[in-house]
Short mmCIF file of C-alpha atoms in Angstrom, two decimals:
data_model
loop_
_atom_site.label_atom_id
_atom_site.label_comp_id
_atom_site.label_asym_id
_atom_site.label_seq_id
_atom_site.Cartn_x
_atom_site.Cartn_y
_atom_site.Cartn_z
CA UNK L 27 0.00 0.00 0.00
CA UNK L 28 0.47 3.88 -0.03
CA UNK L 29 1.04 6.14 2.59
CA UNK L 30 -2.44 6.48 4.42
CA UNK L 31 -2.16 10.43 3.28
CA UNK L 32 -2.58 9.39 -0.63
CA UNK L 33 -5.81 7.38 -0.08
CA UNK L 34 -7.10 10.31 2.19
CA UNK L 35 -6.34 12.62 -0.19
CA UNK L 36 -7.93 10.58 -3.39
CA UNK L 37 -11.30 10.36 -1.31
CA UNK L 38 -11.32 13.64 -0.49
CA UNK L 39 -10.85 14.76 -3.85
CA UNK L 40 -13.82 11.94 -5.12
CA UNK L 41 -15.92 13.83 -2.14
CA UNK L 42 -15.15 17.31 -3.37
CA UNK L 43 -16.59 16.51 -7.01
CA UNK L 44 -19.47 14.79 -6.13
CA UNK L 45 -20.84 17.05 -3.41
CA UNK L 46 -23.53 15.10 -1.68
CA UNK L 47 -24.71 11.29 -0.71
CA UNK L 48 -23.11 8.46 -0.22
CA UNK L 49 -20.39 6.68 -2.51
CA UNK L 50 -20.64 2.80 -2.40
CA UNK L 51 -17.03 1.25 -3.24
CA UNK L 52 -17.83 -2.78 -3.50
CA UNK L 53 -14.71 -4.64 -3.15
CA UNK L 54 -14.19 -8.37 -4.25
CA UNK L 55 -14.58 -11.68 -2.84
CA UNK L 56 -12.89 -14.82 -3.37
CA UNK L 57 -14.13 -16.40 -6.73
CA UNK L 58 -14.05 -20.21 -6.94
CA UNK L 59 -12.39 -22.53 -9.72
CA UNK L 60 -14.56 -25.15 -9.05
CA UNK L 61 -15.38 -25.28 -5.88
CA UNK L 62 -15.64 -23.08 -3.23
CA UNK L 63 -12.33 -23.63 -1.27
CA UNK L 64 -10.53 -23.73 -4.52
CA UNK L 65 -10.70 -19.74 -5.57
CA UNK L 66 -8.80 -17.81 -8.63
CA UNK L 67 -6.27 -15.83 -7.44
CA UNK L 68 -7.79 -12.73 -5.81
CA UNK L 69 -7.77 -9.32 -7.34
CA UNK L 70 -9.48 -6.63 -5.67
CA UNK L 71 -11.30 -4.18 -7.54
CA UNK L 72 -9.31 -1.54 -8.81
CA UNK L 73 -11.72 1.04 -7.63
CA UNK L 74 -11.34 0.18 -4.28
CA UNK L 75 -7.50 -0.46 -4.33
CA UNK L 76 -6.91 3.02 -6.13
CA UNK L 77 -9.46 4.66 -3.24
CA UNK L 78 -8.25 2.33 -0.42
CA UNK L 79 -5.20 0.72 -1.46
CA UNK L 80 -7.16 -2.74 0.76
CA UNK L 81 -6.15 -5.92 -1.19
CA UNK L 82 -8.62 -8.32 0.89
CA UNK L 83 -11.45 -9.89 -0.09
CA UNK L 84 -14.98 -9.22 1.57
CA UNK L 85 -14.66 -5.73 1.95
CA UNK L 86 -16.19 -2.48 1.27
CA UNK L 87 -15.85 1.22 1.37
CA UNK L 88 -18.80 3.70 2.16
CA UNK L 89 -18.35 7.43 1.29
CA UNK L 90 -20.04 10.10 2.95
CA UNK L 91 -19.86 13.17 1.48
CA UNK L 92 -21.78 15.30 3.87
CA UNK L 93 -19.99 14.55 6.80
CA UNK L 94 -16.48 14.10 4.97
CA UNK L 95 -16.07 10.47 6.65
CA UNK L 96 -15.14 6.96 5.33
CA UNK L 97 -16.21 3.74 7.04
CA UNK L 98 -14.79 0.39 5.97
CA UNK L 99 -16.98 -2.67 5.90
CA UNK L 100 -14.64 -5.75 7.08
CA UNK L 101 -15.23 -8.29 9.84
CA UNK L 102 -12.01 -9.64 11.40
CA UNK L 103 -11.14 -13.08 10.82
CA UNK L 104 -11.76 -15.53 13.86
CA UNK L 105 -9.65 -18.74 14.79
CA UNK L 106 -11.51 -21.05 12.61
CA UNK L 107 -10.10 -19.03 9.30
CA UNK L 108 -7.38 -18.48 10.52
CA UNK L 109 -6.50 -21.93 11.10
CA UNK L 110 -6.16 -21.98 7.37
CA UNK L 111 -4.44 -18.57 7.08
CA UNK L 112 -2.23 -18.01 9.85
CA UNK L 113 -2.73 -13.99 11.62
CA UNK L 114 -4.71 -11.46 9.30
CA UNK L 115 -4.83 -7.87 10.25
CA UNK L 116 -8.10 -6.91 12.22
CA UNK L 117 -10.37 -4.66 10.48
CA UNK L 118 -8.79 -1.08 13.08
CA UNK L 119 -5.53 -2.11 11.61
CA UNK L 120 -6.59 -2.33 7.81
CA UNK L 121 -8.62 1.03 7.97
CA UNK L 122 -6.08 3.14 9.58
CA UNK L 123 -3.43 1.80 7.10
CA UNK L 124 -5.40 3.67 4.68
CA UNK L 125 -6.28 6.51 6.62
CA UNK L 126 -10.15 5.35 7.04
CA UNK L 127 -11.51 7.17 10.13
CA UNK L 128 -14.36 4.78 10.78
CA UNK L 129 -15.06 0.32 10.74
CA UNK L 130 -18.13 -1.78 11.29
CA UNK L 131 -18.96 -5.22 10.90
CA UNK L 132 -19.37 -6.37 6.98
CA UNK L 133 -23.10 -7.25 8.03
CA UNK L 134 -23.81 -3.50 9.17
CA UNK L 135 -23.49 -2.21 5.73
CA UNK L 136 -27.17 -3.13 4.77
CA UNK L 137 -28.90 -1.72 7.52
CA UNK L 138 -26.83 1.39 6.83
CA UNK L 139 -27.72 1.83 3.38
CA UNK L 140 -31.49 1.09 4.24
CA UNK L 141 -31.31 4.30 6.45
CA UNK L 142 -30.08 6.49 4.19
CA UNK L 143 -32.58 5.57 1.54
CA UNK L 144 -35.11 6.15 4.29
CA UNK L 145 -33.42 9.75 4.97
CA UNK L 146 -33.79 10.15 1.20
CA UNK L 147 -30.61 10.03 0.51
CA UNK L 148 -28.99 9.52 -2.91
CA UNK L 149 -26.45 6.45 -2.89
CA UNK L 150 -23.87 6.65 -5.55
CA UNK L 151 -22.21 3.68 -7.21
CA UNK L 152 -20.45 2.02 -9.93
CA UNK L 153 -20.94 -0.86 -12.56
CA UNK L 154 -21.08 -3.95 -11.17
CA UNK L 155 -19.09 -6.05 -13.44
CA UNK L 156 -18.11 -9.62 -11.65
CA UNK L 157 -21.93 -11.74 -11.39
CA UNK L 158 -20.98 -11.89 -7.75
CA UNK L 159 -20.41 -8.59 -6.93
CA UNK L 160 -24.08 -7.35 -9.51
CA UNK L 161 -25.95 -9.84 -7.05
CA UNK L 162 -24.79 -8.48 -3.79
CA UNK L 163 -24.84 -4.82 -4.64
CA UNK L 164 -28.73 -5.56 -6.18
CA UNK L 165 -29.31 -7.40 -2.92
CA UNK L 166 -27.52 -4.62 -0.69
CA UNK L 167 -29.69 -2.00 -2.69
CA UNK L 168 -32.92 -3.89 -2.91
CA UNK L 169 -32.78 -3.20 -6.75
CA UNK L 170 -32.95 -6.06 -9.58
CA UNK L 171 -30.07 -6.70 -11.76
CA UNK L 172 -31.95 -4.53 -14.10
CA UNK L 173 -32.18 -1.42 -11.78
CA UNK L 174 -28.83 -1.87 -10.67
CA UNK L 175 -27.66 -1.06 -14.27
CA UNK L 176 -29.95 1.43 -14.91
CA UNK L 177 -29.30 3.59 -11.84
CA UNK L 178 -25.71 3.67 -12.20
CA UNK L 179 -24.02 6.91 -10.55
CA UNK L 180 -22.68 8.51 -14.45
CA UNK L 181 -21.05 11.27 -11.85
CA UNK L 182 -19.64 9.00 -9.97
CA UNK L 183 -17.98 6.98 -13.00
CA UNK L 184 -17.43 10.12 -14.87
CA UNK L 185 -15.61 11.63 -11.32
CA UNK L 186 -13.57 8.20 -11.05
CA UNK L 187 -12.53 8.13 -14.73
CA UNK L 188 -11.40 12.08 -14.17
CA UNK L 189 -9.23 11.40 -11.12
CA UNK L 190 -7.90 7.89 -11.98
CA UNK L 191 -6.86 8.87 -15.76
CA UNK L 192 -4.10 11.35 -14.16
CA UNK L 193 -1.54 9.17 -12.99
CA UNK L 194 0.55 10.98 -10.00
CA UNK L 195 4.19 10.17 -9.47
CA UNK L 196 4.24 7.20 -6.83
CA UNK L 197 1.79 5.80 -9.63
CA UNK L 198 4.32 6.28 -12.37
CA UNK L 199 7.20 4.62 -10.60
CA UNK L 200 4.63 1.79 -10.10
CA UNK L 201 4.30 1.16 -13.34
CA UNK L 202 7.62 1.31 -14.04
CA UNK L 203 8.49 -1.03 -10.80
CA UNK L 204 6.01 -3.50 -13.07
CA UNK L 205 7.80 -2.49 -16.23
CA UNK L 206 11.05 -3.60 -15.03
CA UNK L 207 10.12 -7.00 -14.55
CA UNK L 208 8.64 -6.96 -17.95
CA UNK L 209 11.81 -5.96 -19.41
CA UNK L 210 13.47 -9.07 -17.99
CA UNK L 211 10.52 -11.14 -19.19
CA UNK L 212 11.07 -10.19 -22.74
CA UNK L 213 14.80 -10.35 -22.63
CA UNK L 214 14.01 -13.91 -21.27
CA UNK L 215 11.67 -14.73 -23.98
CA UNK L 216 14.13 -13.48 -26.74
CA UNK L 217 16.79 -16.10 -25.81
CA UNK L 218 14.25 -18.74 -25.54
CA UNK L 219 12.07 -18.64 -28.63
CA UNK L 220 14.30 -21.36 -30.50
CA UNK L 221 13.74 -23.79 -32.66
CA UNK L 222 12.46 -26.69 -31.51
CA UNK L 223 11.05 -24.80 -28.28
CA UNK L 224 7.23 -25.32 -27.42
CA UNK L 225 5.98 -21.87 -27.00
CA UNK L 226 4.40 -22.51 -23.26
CA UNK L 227 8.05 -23.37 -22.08
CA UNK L 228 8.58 -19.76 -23.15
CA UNK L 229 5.18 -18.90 -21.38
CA UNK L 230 5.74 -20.82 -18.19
CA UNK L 231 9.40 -19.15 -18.00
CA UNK L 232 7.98 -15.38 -18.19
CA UNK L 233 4.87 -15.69 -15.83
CA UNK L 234 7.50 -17.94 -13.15
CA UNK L 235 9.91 -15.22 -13.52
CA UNK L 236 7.24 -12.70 -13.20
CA UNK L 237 5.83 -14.48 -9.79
CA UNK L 238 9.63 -15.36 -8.70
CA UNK L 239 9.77 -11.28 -7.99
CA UNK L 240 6.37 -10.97 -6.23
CA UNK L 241 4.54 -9.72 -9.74
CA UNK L 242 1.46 -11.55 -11.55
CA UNK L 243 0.70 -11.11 -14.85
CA UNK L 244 -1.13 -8.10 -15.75
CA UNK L 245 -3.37 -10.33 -18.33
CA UNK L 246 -3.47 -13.75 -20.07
CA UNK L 247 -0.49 -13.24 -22.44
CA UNK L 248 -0.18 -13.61 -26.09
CA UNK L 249 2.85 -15.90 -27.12
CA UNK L 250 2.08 -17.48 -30.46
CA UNK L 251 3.56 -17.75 -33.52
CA UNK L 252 -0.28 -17.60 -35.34
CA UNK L 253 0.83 -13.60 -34.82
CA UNK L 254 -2.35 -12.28 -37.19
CA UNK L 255 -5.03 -13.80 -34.40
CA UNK L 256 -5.40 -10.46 -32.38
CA UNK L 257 -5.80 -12.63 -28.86
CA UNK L 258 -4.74 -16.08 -29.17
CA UNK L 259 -3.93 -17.91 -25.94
CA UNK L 260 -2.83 -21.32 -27.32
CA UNK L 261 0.59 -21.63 -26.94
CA UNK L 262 0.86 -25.80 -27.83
CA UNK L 263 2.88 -24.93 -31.08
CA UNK L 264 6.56 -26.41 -30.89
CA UNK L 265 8.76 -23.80 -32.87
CA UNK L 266 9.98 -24.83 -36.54
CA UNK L 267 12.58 -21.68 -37.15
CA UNK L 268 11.61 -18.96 -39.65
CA UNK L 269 8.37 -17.92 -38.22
CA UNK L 270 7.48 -14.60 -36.30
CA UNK L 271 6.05 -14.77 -32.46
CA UNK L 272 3.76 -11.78 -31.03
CA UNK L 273 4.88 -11.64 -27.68
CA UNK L 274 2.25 -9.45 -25.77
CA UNK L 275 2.87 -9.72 -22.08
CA UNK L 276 3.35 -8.14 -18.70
CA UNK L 277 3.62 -7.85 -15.29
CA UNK L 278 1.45 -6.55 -12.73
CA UNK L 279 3.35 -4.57 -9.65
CA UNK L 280 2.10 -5.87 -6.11
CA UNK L 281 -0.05 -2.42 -5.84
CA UNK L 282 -1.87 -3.53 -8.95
CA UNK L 283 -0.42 -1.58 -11.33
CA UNK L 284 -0.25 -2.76 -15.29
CA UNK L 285 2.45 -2.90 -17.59
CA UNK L 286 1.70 -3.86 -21.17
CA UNK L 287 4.40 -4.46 -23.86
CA UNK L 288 4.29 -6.17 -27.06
CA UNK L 289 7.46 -7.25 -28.89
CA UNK L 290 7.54 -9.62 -31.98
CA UNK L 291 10.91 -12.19 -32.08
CA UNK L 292 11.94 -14.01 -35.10
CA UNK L 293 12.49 -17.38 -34.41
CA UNK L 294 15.89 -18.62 -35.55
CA UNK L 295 17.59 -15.34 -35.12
CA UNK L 296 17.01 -13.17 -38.29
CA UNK L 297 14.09 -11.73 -39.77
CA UNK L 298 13.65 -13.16 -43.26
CA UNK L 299 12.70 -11.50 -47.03
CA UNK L 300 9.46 -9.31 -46.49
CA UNK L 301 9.56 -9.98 -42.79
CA UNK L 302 12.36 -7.54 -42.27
CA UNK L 303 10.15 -4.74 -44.44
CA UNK L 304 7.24 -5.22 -42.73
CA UNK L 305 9.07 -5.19 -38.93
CA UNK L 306 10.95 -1.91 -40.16
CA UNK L 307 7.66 -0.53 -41.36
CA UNK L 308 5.66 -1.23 -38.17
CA UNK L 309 8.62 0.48 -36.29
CA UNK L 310 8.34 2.98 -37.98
CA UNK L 311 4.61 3.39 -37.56
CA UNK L 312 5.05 3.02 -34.17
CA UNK L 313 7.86 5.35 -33.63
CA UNK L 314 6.00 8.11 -35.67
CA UNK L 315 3.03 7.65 -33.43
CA UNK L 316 4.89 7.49 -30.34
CA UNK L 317 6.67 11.03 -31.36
CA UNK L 318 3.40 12.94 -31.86
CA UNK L 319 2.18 12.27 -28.57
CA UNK L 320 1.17 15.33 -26.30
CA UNK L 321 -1.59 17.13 -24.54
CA UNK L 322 -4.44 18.10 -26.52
CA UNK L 323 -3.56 15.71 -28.92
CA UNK L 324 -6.40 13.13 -29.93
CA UNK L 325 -5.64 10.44 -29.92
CA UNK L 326 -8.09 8.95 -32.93
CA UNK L 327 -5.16 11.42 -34.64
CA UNK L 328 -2.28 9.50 -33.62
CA UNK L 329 -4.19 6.32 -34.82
CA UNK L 330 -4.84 7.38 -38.13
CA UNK L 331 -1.20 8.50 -38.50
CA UNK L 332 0.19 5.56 -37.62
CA UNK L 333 -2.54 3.52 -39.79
CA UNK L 334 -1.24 5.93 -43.08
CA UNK L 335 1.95 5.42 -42.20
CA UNK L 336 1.49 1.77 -42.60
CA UNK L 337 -0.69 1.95 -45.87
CA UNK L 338 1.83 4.01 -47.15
CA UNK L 339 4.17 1.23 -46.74
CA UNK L 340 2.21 -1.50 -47.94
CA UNK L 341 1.49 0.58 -51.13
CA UNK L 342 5.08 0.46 -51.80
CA UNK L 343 5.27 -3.14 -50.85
CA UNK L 344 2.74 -3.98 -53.63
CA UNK L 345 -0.24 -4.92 -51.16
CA UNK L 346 -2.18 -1.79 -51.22
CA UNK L 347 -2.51 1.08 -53.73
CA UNK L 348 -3.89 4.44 -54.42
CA UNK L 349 -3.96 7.37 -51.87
CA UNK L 350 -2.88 6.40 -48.03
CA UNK L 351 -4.59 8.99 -46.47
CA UNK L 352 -7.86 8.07 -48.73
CA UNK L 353 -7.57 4.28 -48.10
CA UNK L 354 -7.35 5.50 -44.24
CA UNK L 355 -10.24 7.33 -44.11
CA UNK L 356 -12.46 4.53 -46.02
CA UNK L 357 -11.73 1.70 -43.55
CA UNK L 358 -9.25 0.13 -46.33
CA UNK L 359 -6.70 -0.50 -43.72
CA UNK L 360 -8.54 -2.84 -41.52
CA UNK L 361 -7.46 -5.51 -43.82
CA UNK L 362 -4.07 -5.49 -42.35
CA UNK L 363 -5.17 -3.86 -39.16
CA UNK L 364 -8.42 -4.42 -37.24
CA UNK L 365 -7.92 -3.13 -34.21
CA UNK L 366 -6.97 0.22 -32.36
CA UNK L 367 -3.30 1.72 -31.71
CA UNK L 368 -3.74 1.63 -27.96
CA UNK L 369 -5.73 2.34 -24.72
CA UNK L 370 -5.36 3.94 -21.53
CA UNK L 371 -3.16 2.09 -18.70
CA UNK L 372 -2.97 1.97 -15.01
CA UNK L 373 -4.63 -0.59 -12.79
CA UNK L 374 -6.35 -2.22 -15.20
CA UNK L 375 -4.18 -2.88 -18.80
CA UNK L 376 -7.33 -1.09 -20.48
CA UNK L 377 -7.60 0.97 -17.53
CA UNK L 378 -11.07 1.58 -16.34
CA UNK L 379 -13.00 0.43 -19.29
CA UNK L 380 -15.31 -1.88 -16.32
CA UNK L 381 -16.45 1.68 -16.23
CA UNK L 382 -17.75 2.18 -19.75
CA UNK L 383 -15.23 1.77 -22.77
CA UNK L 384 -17.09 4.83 -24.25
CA UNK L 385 -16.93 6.82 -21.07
CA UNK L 386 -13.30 6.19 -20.79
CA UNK L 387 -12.15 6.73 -24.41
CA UNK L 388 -14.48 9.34 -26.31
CA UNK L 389 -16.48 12.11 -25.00
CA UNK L 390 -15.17 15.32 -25.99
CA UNK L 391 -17.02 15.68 -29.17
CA UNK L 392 -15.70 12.20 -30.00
CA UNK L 393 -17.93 9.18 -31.18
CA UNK L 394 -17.01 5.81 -31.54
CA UNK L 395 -16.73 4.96 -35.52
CA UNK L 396 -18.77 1.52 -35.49
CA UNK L 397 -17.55 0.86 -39.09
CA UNK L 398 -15.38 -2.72 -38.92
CA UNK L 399 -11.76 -1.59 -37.22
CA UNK L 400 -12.54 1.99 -35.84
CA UNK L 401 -15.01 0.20 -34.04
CA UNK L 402 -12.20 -1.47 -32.10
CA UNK L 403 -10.48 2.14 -31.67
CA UNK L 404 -10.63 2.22 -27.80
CA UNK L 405 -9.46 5.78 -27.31
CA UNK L 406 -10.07 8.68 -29.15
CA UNK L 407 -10.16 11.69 -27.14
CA UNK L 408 -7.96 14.52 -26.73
CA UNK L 409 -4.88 13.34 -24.70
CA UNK L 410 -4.05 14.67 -21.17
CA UNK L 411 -1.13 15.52 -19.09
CA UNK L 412 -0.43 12.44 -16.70
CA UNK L 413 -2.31 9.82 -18.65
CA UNK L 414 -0.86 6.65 -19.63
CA UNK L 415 -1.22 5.00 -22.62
CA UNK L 416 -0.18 2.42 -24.95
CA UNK L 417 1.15 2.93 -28.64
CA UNK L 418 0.73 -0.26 -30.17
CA UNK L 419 0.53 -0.43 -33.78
CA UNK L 420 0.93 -4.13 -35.72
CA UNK L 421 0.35 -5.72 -39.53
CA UNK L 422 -1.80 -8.85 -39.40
CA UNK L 423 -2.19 -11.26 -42.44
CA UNK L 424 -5.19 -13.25 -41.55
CA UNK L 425 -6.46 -15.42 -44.87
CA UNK L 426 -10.17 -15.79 -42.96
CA UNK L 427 -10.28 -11.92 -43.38
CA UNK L 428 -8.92 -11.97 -46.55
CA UNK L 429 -11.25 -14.42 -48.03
CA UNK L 430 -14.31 -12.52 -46.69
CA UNK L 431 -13.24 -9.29 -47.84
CA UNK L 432 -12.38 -10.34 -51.43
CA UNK L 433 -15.63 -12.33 -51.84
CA UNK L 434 -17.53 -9.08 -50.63
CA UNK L 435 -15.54 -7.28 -53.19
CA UNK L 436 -14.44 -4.31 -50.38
CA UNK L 437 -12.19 -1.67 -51.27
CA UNK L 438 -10.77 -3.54 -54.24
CA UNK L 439 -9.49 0.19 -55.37
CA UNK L 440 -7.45 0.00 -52.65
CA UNK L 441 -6.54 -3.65 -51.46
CA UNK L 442 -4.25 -5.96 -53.82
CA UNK L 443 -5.88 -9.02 -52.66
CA UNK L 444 -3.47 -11.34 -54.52
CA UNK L 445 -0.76 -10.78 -52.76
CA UNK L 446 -2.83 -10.96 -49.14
CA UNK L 447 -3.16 -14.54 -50.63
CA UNK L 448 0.27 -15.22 -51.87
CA UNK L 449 1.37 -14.20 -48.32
CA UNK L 450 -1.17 -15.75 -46.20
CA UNK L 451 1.19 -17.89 -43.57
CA UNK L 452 3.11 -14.91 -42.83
CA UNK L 453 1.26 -13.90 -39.44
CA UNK L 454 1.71 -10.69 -37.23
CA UNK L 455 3.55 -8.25 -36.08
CA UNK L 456 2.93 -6.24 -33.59
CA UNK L 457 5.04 -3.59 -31.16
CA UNK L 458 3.72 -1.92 -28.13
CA UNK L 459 5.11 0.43 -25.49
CA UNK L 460 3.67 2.11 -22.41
CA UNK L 461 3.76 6.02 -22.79
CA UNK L 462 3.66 9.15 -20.37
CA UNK L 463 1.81 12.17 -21.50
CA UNK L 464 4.00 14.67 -20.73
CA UNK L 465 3.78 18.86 -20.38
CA UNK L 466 6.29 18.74 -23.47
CA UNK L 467 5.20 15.89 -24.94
CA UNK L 468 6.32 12.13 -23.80
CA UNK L 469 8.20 9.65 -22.34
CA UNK L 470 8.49 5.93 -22.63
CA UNK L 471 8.17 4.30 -19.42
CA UNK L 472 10.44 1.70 -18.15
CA UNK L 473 14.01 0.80 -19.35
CA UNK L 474 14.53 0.20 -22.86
CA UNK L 475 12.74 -2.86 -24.04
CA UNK L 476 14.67 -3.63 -27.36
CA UNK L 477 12.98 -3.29 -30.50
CA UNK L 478 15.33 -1.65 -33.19
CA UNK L 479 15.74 -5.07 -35.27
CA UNK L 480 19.17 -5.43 -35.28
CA UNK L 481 18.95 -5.50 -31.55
CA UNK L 482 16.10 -8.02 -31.27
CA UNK L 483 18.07 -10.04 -33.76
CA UNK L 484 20.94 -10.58 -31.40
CA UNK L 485 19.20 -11.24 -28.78
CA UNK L 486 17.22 -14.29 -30.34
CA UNK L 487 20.48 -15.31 -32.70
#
């Protein structure tokens, strides 16, 4: 945890913009495997760890922003559980370590929520998003699941989304603590992606390596030499020598804060023929995009740039032709790219988006583009000092998408389909970095990850 000042301070900034009620902060409980003694790992809601820093299950935080007070919701273990669990900290000792002034029982939360609906008083919370946590809060609230959703606090999410998107400095070097380990990981990963190699002994490697310096993974990660499937998980392919692996992974620090990198190896040590254009071309992308981030910027901008930049290369590669900017603004470039350049980051790797993906990443006089690729676009609005995000951009040959676009006959002025076909087993690449939004401009977080190609070629030689 923080210093008990930061979470006091967080609230009372939360209290400040709201102005009157109660704020409801539901934290997580243990969520079984298959059966109830045999749980996931727990991760507490990063509402509640960004408000209260508390990483135990079975709690929750109650807001009042009348009287300026928070009261946490925990019941202290008894011998029974602890038993199981050796000494837990009592419920005094977990609220003053985040600078709650007030604790009650976990079952008095009901009867004090019943009260102030009696008083009239509004209750403010967020989306429910784990089927656990919608029943409770709808039982807590006396609402149905459907009433729940409907009467969900927008100031409240839009206050949470304001505050959280700011990253302050003990944040920052979180993310970097996180980013560290990362760095190792895909050092690790570059040795190890040899021929001959299954791709989960590179898997198991990163995530033990990850947990060996008190991390988790951030998310499932993407190891896989089937590069052009955005989010494939199946890592049972042993390594031939020649092909390309997406590695999308990182670690999560032990506050709960993301990291999120993507690099893409060649197995065998060199990129080969068109591989090594389309690498340099998606560094380049990336690079370009990276460079024109700053405040004010938005950041559907910095997506489209880095999408021409890419048509512009595959024009002179003989996949694409006509204008870039033209095939950009048509949709032509979801052939190669269906997805967006990046999203926010913090504690969550698309930070806050259990909040409303649209609430998080347009606004602004921005509206999500539902046409097939922008629709993926999960930011768009005007960048901000202090924000976080990722710069991602990748090249994706996937014959299902060529085979349905060329029998729909889209963009043919623009798409060579013949040589999408001639070059269907060549896969993906994709690189990623996690990026400051500076006063001036930007800064990569974390040490150098290496991605110039002559770099990540001696590292997997």
């Amino acid at each position: 945890m923080f210093a008990p000042s930061i979470y006091r301070q967080r609230r009372r900034e939360l209290m400040q913009r709201l102005g009157t009620g109660l704020v409801l902060l539901l934290g997580h409980v243990d969520s079984p495997m298959n059966y109830r003694d045999n749980a996931y790992p727990f991760r507490q809601d990063s509402s509640v760890l960004y408000y209260g820093g508390l990483p135990q299950p079975g709690i929750a935080l109650l807001l009042d922003l009348d009287a300026g007070t928070t009261t946490l919701f925990a019941d202290d273990a008894d011998v029974d559980h602890e038993v199981w669990t050796g000494p837990l900290p009592k419920a005094a000792e977990r609220a003053a370590s985040a600078g709650i002034e007030q604790h009650a029982p976990r079952a008095a939360l009901a009867e004090r929520l019943a009260t102030a609906k009696a008083q009239g008083r509004r209750v403010h919370w967020l989306p429910a998003y784990r089927g656990e946590a919608r029943l409770e809060l709808a039982a807590l609230l006396a609402l149905s699941p459907a009433e729940l959703d409907a009467q969900v606090s927008r100031p409240l999410v839009q206050a949470v989304i304001t505050q959280r998107a700011v990253k302050a400095p003990e944040e920052i070097a979180e993310m970097e603590a996180a980013l560290a380990v990362t760095h190792d990981m895909h050092l690790l990963a570059m040795h190890r992606a040899r021929p001959g190699v299954v791709e989960q002994e590179v898997v198991g490697a990163m995530e033990g390596l990850a947990l060996a310096r008190g991390c988790r993974m951030a998310y499932a990660p993407i190891f896989s030499s089937r590069g052009e499937i955005l989010h494939n998980h199946d890592h049972s392919v042993r390594l031939r020598g020649g092909e390309m692996i997406v590695n999308d992974s990182g670690a999560e620090s032990p506050r709960g804060y993301a990291s999120d990198i993507t690099r893409t190896i060649p197995v065998g040590g060199r990129f080969q023929g068109l591989q090594t254009d389309l690498y340099d071309l998606v560094l380049s992308a990336q690079e370009q995009a990276i460079g024109a981030v700053k405040p004010g910027m938005p950041y559907r901008d910095i997506h489209n740039l880095a999408c021409q930049v890419m048509v512009q290369g595959l024009i002179d590669l003989g996949f694409m032709r006509g204008d870039a900017h033209e095939a950009v603004q048509a949709g032509a470039h979801a052939i190669f790219f269906p997805c967006g350049t990046g999203h926010m980051i913090g504690l969550d790797v698309h930070d806050m988006e259990g909040l409303g993906e649209d609430l998080v990443g347009y606004g602004d006089g921005f509206e999500r583009d539902l046409r097939f690729g922008y629709k993926s676009l999960r930011l768009a609005r005007p960048l901000q000092a202090g924000w976080v995000v990722t710069i991602e951009p990748g090249v994706y040959i996937n014959p299902l998408l060529t085979h349905r676009w060329r029998a729909e006959g889209r963009h043919t002025g623009f798409i060579d389909y013949a040589m999408f076909e001639r070059h269907a087993g060549l896969g993906g690449i994709r690189i990623e970095d996690d990026v400051l939004v500076t006063p001036e401009g930007q800064r990569v977080l974390g040490p150098a990850i290496p991605k110039a190609r002559a770099d990540v070629e001696a590292l997997a030689s």
